[in-house]
Short mmCIF file of C-alpha atoms in Angstrom, two decimals:
data_model
loop_
_atom_site.label_atom_id
_atom_site.label_comp_id
_atom_site.label_asym_id
_atom_site.label_seq_id
_atom_site.Cartn_x
_atom_site.Cartn_y
_atom_site.Cartn_z
CA MET A 191 0.00 0.00 0.00
CA ASN A 192 1.22 3.49 -0.83
CA TYR A 193 0.26 6.53 1.21
CA ARG A 194 -0.46 10.16 0.43
CA PRO A 195 -0.60 13.22 2.70
CA PHE A 196 -3.87 14.32 4.27
CA LYS A 197 -3.05 17.46 6.27
CA ASP A 198 -0.65 16.26 8.97
CA VAL A 199 -1.07 12.48 8.48
CA GLN A 200 -0.43 9.90 5.78
CA VAL A 201 -3.46 7.98 4.54
CA ALA A 202 -3.69 4.94 2.31
CA GLU A 203 -4.17 5.95 -1.31
CA VAL A 204 -6.76 3.18 -1.55
CA GLY A 205 -9.31 3.66 1.21
CA LEU A 206 -12.45 1.67 1.96
CA GLY A 207 -15.96 2.95 1.39
CA THR A 208 -18.50 1.31 3.69
CA TRP A 209 -21.92 2.13 2.23
CA GLN A 210 -22.24 -1.61 1.62
CA LEU A 211 -21.73 -2.42 5.29
CA GLY A 212 -24.95 -0.63 6.19
CA SER A 213 -26.87 -3.52 4.56
CA ALA A 214 -29.52 -1.11 3.31
CA ASP A 215 -28.73 -0.23 -0.31
CA TRP A 216 -26.48 -3.01 -1.64
CA GLY A 217 -28.10 -6.12 -0.24
CA ASN A 218 -27.39 -7.64 3.15
CA ILE A 219 -23.92 -8.20 4.63
CA ASP A 220 -23.94 -9.75 8.07
CA GLU A 221 -21.82 -8.25 10.83
CA GLU A 222 -19.30 -11.08 10.91
CA GLU A 223 -18.60 -10.73 7.19
CA ALA A 224 -18.43 -6.95 7.52
CA ILE A 225 -15.77 -7.25 10.23
CA LYS A 226 -13.78 -9.63 8.02
CA ILE A 227 -13.89 -7.07 5.20
CA LEU A 228 -12.54 -4.39 7.52
CA GLN A 229 -9.84 -6.75 8.80
CA ALA A 230 -8.78 -7.68 5.27
CA TYR A 231 -8.50 -4.02 4.32
CA THR A 232 -6.34 -3.01 7.29
CA ALA A 233 -4.23 -6.19 7.04
CA ALA A 234 -3.36 -5.07 3.51
CA GLY A 235 -2.06 -1.77 4.85
CA GLY A 236 -5.25 0.26 4.65
CA ASN A 237 -5.90 2.97 7.23
CA PHE A 238 -8.64 5.22 5.76
CA ILE A 239 -12.31 4.24 6.11
CA ASP A 240 -15.22 6.33 4.85
CA THR A 241 -18.74 5.95 6.23
CA ALA A 242 -21.87 8.03 6.93
CA ASP A 243 -24.54 8.25 9.61
CA VAL A 244 -27.24 7.15 7.14
CA TYR A 245 -25.51 3.98 5.94
CA GLY A 246 -28.03 1.64 7.48
CA MET A 247 -28.95 4.50 9.87
CA GLY A 248 -25.94 3.89 12.10
CA VAL A 249 -25.27 0.24 11.21
CA SER A 250 -22.10 0.89 9.21
CA GLU A 251 -20.68 3.25 11.85
CA THR A 252 -21.49 0.82 14.66
CA ILE A 253 -19.78 -2.11 12.92
CA ILE A 254 -16.72 0.05 12.30
CA GLY A 255 -16.78 1.06 15.96
CA LYS A 256 -16.71 -2.59 17.03
CA PHE A 257 -13.85 -3.25 14.63
CA LEU A 258 -11.82 -0.31 15.93
CA GLN A 259 -11.80 -1.79 19.44
CA SER A 260 -9.41 -4.50 18.28
CA ALA A 261 -7.85 -2.96 15.16
CA GLY A 262 -4.43 -2.67 16.78
CA LYS A 263 -3.34 0.27 14.60
CA GLU A 264 -4.32 3.86 13.94
CA ILE A 265 -7.28 4.06 11.57
CA PHE A 266 -8.55 7.34 10.16
CA VAL A 267 -12.35 7.25 9.94
CA ALA A 268 -14.27 9.79 7.89
CA THR A 269 -18.01 10.06 8.34
CA LYS A 270 -20.74 12.28 6.94
CA LEU A 271 -23.89 14.07 8.08
CA GLY A 272 -26.79 15.96 6.55
CA ARG A 273 -28.98 13.43 4.75
CA ARG A 274 -31.35 12.36 7.50
CA GLY A 275 -35.05 12.90 6.99
CA ASP A 276 -37.07 13.87 3.95
CA ALA A 277 -35.00 15.04 1.00
CA SER A 278 -38.07 16.47 -0.72
CA ASN A 279 -38.08 19.48 1.58
CA GLY A 280 -34.32 20.08 1.50
CA TRP A 281 -33.80 18.68 4.98
CA PRO A 282 -33.79 22.15 6.61
CA GLN A 283 -33.97 20.55 10.05
CA ASN A 284 -30.50 19.02 9.53
CA PHE A 285 -28.53 22.22 9.04
CA THR A 286 -28.84 24.04 12.34
CA TYR A 287 -25.85 23.98 14.66
CA ASP A 288 -27.78 21.98 17.27
CA ALA A 289 -28.77 19.30 14.76
CA MET A 290 -25.26 19.01 13.32
CA LYS A 291 -23.75 18.74 16.80
CA ARG A 292 -26.27 16.06 17.76
CA HIS A 293 -25.56 14.07 14.62
CA ALA A 294 -21.79 14.34 15.14
CA GLU A 295 -22.18 13.19 18.75
CA GLU A 296 -24.25 10.20 17.63
CA SER A 297 -21.56 9.26 15.11
CA LEU A 298 -18.98 9.48 17.90
CA GLN A 299 -21.12 7.16 20.01
CA HIS A 300 -21.52 4.63 17.18
CA LEU A 301 -17.80 4.67 16.42
CA GLY A 302 -16.71 4.64 20.06
CA LEU A 303 -14.48 7.67 19.54
CA SER A 304 -13.93 10.91 21.44
CA GLN A 305 -13.19 12.90 18.28
CA LEU A 306 -14.08 12.41 14.62
CA PHE A 307 -11.06 12.50 12.33
CA LEU A 308 -13.15 13.92 9.48
CA GLU A 309 -16.77 15.06 9.40
CA GLN A 310 -18.18 15.73 5.93
CA LEU A 311 -21.33 17.34 4.61
CA HIS A 312 -23.18 14.58 2.80
CA CYS A 313 -24.31 15.90 -0.58
CA ILE A 314 -26.56 18.55 0.92
CA PRO A 315 -28.54 21.07 -1.18
CA THR A 316 -26.40 23.51 -3.16
CA GLU A 317 -28.06 26.55 -1.59
CA GLU A 318 -27.09 25.33 1.89
CA MET A 319 -23.45 25.12 0.82
CA ARG A 320 -23.61 28.52 -0.85
CA SER A 321 -25.03 30.24 2.25
CA GLY A 322 -21.97 29.14 4.24
CA LYS A 323 -23.78 28.68 7.55
CA VAL A 324 -23.13 24.93 7.66
CA PHE A 325 -19.40 25.61 7.42
CA ASP A 326 -19.62 28.00 10.34
CA HIS A 327 -21.27 25.20 12.31
CA LEU A 328 -18.49 22.78 11.33
CA ARG A 329 -15.85 25.29 12.43
CA LYS A 330 -17.58 25.56 15.79
CA LEU A 331 -17.63 21.76 16.17
CA GLN A 332 -13.94 21.79 15.33
CA GLN A 333 -13.23 24.48 17.92
CA GLU A 334 -15.13 22.44 20.50
CA GLY A 335 -12.97 19.40 19.74
CA LEU A 336 -15.71 17.11 18.42
CA ILE A 337 -14.08 16.95 15.00
CA ARG A 338 -10.46 17.21 13.90
CA TYR A 339 -11.13 18.19 10.28
CA PHE A 340 -14.17 18.96 8.15
CA GLY A 341 -14.92 18.48 4.48
CA ALA A 342 -17.75 18.13 2.00
CA SER A 343 -19.06 15.41 -0.27
CA VAL A 344 -20.63 16.93 -3.39
CA GLU A 345 -22.50 15.94 -6.53
CA THR A 346 -21.32 18.59 -8.99
CA SER A 347 -18.24 20.56 -9.98
CA GLU A 348 -20.20 23.74 -9.20
CA GLU A 349 -20.72 22.57 -5.62
CA ALA A 350 -17.06 21.58 -5.38
CA LEU A 351 -15.94 25.06 -6.36
CA ILE A 352 -18.36 26.64 -3.85
CA CYS A 353 -16.90 24.51 -1.05
CA LEU A 354 -13.32 25.24 -2.08
CA GLU A 355 -13.87 28.88 -1.18
CA GLN A 356 -14.50 27.95 2.46
CA GLU A 357 -11.70 28.63 4.91
CA GLY A 358 -10.56 25.54 6.78
CA LEU A 359 -12.00 22.98 4.33
CA ALA A 360 -9.77 19.92 4.66
CA SER A 361 -11.24 17.65 2.01
CA LEU A 362 -13.55 17.38 -0.93
CA GLN A 363 -15.26 14.11 -1.85
CA ILE A 364 -16.41 13.83 -5.44
CA ILE A 365 -17.33 11.27 -8.11
CA PHE A 366 -14.41 10.73 -10.48
CA ASN A 367 -13.82 7.69 -12.67
CA LEU A 368 -13.49 6.58 -16.28
CA PHE A 369 -17.15 7.59 -16.75
CA ARG A 370 -16.54 11.06 -15.18
CA GLN A 371 -13.18 12.18 -16.53
CA HIS A 372 -14.02 15.87 -17.05
CA VAL A 373 -14.04 16.52 -13.29
CA ALA A 374 -10.24 16.64 -13.26
CA GLU A 375 -9.91 19.83 -15.28
CA GLU A 376 -12.86 21.47 -13.54
CA VAL A 377 -11.83 20.90 -9.92
CA PHE A 378 -8.40 19.36 -9.35
CA ALA A 379 -6.13 22.36 -9.89
CA LYS A 380 -8.20 24.52 -7.54
CA ALA A 381 -8.16 21.84 -4.84
CA LYS A 382 -4.39 21.55 -5.12
CA GLU A 383 -4.02 25.34 -4.94
CA LYS A 384 -6.10 25.41 -1.75
CA GLY A 385 -4.35 22.42 -0.18
CA VAL A 386 -7.61 20.47 -0.03
CA ALA A 387 -7.49 16.66 -0.06
CA LEU A 388 -9.45 14.91 -2.80
CA ILE A 389 -11.41 11.81 -1.78
CA ILE A 390 -12.68 9.95 -4.84
CA ARG A 391 -15.92 8.00 -4.54
CA VAL A 392 -17.84 5.74 -6.98
CA PRO A 393 -14.49 4.82 -8.61
CA LEU A 394 -15.92 1.71 -10.26
CA ALA A 395 -19.26 3.25 -11.26
CA SER A 396 -21.22 0.96 -8.91
CA GLY A 397 -19.36 -2.07 -10.25
CA LEU A 398 -19.72 -1.34 -13.97
CA LEU A 399 -15.98 -0.70 -14.25
CA SER A 400 -15.20 -4.11 -12.81
CA GLY A 401 -16.28 -5.48 -16.18
CA LYS A 402 -18.23 -8.28 -14.52
CA PHE A 403 -21.78 -7.25 -15.44
CA LYS A 404 -23.79 -8.27 -18.47
CA GLU A 405 -26.77 -6.41 -19.89
CA ASP A 406 -29.13 -8.99 -18.34
CA THR A 407 -27.59 -8.74 -14.83
CA VAL A 408 -30.38 -8.34 -12.24
CA PHE A 409 -29.95 -6.66 -8.85
CA GLY A 410 -32.00 -7.26 -5.71
CA ASP A 411 -34.98 -5.11 -4.75
CA LYS A 412 -33.06 -3.44 -1.90
CA ASP A 413 -30.01 -2.74 -4.06
CA HIS A 414 -29.75 0.88 -5.25
CA ARG A 415 -28.54 -0.46 -8.59
CA ASN A 416 -32.14 -1.64 -8.96
CA TYR A 417 -34.28 1.02 -7.31
CA ASN A 418 -32.11 4.01 -8.28
CA ALA A 419 -30.89 2.83 -11.67
CA ASN A 420 -32.45 5.89 -13.29
CA GLY A 421 -32.28 8.31 -10.38
CA GLU A 422 -35.65 7.42 -8.88
CA ALA A 423 -34.50 7.77 -5.24
CA PHE A 424 -31.51 10.14 -5.30
CA ASN A 425 -29.01 11.62 -7.73
CA THR A 426 -28.54 9.14 -10.56
CA GLY A 427 -24.82 9.89 -10.52
CA GLU A 428 -24.46 7.80 -7.36
CA THR A 429 -25.61 4.76 -9.34
CA PHE A 430 -23.54 3.76 -12.38
CA SER A 431 -22.18 7.35 -12.47
CA GLY A 432 -25.37 8.41 -14.21
CA VAL A 433 -24.92 6.19 -17.26
CA GLU A 434 -27.83 3.94 -18.25
CA PHE A 435 -26.95 0.40 -17.18
CA GLY A 436 -27.04 -1.35 -20.56
CA GLU A 437 -25.10 1.48 -22.15
CA GLY A 438 -22.63 1.32 -19.29
CA VAL A 439 -21.99 -2.39 -19.85
CA ARG A 440 -21.23 -1.75 -23.51
CA LEU A 441 -18.97 1.22 -22.74
CA ALA A 442 -17.14 -0.75 -20.05
CA ASN A 443 -16.40 -3.41 -22.65
CA SER A 444 -14.91 -0.73 -24.89
CA ILE A 445 -12.74 0.53 -22.04
CA ARG A 446 -11.57 -3.01 -21.31
CA THR A 447 -9.97 -3.26 -24.76
CA LEU A 448 -7.70 -0.30 -23.95
CA LEU A 449 -6.37 -1.65 -20.64
CA PRO A 450 -3.19 -3.73 -20.26
CA ASP A 451 -4.94 -6.92 -19.16
CA GLU A 452 -8.17 -8.34 -17.71
CA ARG A 453 -7.74 -6.81 -14.24
CA MET A 454 -10.26 -4.13 -15.14
CA ALA A 455 -11.28 -3.01 -11.65
CA GLU A 456 -7.65 -2.66 -10.59
CA TRP A 457 -6.73 -0.65 -13.68
CA ALA A 458 -9.80 1.57 -13.30
CA ILE A 459 -8.59 2.47 -9.79
CA ARG A 460 -4.99 2.81 -11.01
CA TRP A 461 -6.20 5.31 -13.63
CA ILE A 462 -7.59 7.48 -10.80
CA LEU A 463 -4.38 7.17 -8.78
CA ASP A 464 -2.39 8.35 -11.79
CA HIS A 465 -3.78 11.81 -11.04
CA PRO A 466 -1.34 13.22 -8.44
CA GLU A 467 -3.94 15.63 -7.00
CA VAL A 468 -5.95 12.65 -5.69
CA THR A 469 -5.42 11.88 -2.01
CA THR A 470 -7.36 8.64 -1.70
CA VAL A 471 -9.93 6.62 -3.62
CA ILE A 472 -12.64 4.84 -1.61
CA PRO A 473 -14.06 1.81 -3.43
CA GLY A 474 -16.56 -0.20 -1.44
CA ALA A 475 -16.52 -3.95 -1.00
CA SER A 476 -19.05 -6.62 -0.18
CA LYS A 477 -16.49 -9.44 -0.38
CA ILE A 478 -12.92 -9.92 0.83
CA SER A 479 -11.87 -10.69 -2.76
CA GLN A 480 -13.04 -7.22 -3.76
CA VAL A 481 -10.96 -5.65 -0.98
CA ASN A 482 -7.88 -7.47 -2.24
CA SER A 483 -8.53 -6.42 -5.83
CA ASN A 484 -9.04 -2.80 -4.87
CA VAL A 485 -5.91 -2.64 -2.74
CA ALA A 486 -3.84 -4.29 -5.48
CA ALA A 487 -4.30 -1.19 -7.62
CA SER A 488 -1.83 0.64 -5.37
CA GLY A 489 0.91 -1.75 -6.47
CA LEU A 490 0.38 -1.38 -10.20
CA GLN A 491 2.63 0.76 -12.33
CA PRO A 492 1.00 3.92 -13.73
CA LEU A 493 -0.74 3.51 -17.05
CA PRO A 494 1.21 4.71 -20.11
CA SER A 495 0.38 8.23 -21.30
CA SER A 496 -0.77 6.73 -24.60
CA THR A 497 -3.41 4.69 -22.73
CA HIS A 498 -4.58 7.81 -20.88
CA THR A 499 -4.92 9.56 -24.24
CA GLN A 500 -6.95 6.69 -25.72
CA LEU A 501 -9.22 6.52 -22.68
CA ARG A 502 -9.88 10.27 -22.82
CA LYS A 503 -10.67 10.07 -26.54
CA LEU A 504 -13.21 7.33 -25.87
CA TYR A 505 -14.70 9.42 -23.06
CA ASP A 506 -15.02 12.56 -25.17
CA GLU A 507 -16.47 10.77 -28.17
CA GLN A 508 -18.73 8.12 -26.61
CA ILE A 509 -19.19 8.47 -22.84
CA HIS A 510 -19.55 12.09 -21.70
CA SER A 511 -22.78 12.69 -23.62
CA LYS A 512 -24.34 9.61 -21.96
CA ILE A 513 -24.15 10.98 -18.39
CA ARG A 514 -27.56 11.74 -16.88
CA GLY A 515 -28.54 13.77 -13.85
CA HIS A 516 -26.88 16.90 -12.48
CA TYR A 517 -23.10 16.74 -12.36
#
């Protein structure tokens, strides 16, 4: 595992996303298996875990908390707040100082920690970011010692640029992958200028970039790749990066032909890591084999510049126009 700087610490360049461990939107993973996934990740040198208070409404955080009791090494846990309640009304009840403090304290309780390493806004409405009040609240939580750093997870480049103007922002979490290549030129240079860490989520486009799906693949009723395939429940970008599933399978097959070998998921993550502005990429995992594949990307040599050029040409000509939803 290789490491990259996040403020005053070094974090694994391949982190672990734990949406799956909430057993609410990816199918069920029992607690014993979830602990084994966390153990496999840290045994491979991993030390950066991303979660959120709504992943199973505390389930993911609680499992991580149990794991931390016997982890035997320093683990940097990032969590998120802001998406509780009814999204149809913009969740105004979530963005007061009192609500944010309560949610942070509940995350601390779930995780069994006295201070959160990183608290992030969880894809909240753009107007809430623009007003700046939520960042004032995060600064106050930081001053009070509840959180060490604060950041924001966003849906769009516009939101990313709004957040990058906020003093004290430690990190920015954004969708970036072979189906979202344009984000680099829109956001990365500004983040580097500001000294803001980039946390990359949805690196495999909900599994499409593993190359393992076929057009007739069926997902379970409780899997967001079923119920949000076209953005029915939340931003379609969170599912398959906004690309229609069948189209995504075909495009993934085209990408595969440009990669060095059949290790498609590993190369898709390596492609992200080839961007030096990236701090860490946080693929999720529902199996130990997926953890091992994800982590292996850190040991690959960078892709040749000619391959990067070919992949960008494919993106510009065939992929970018297929993205749906706001991004």
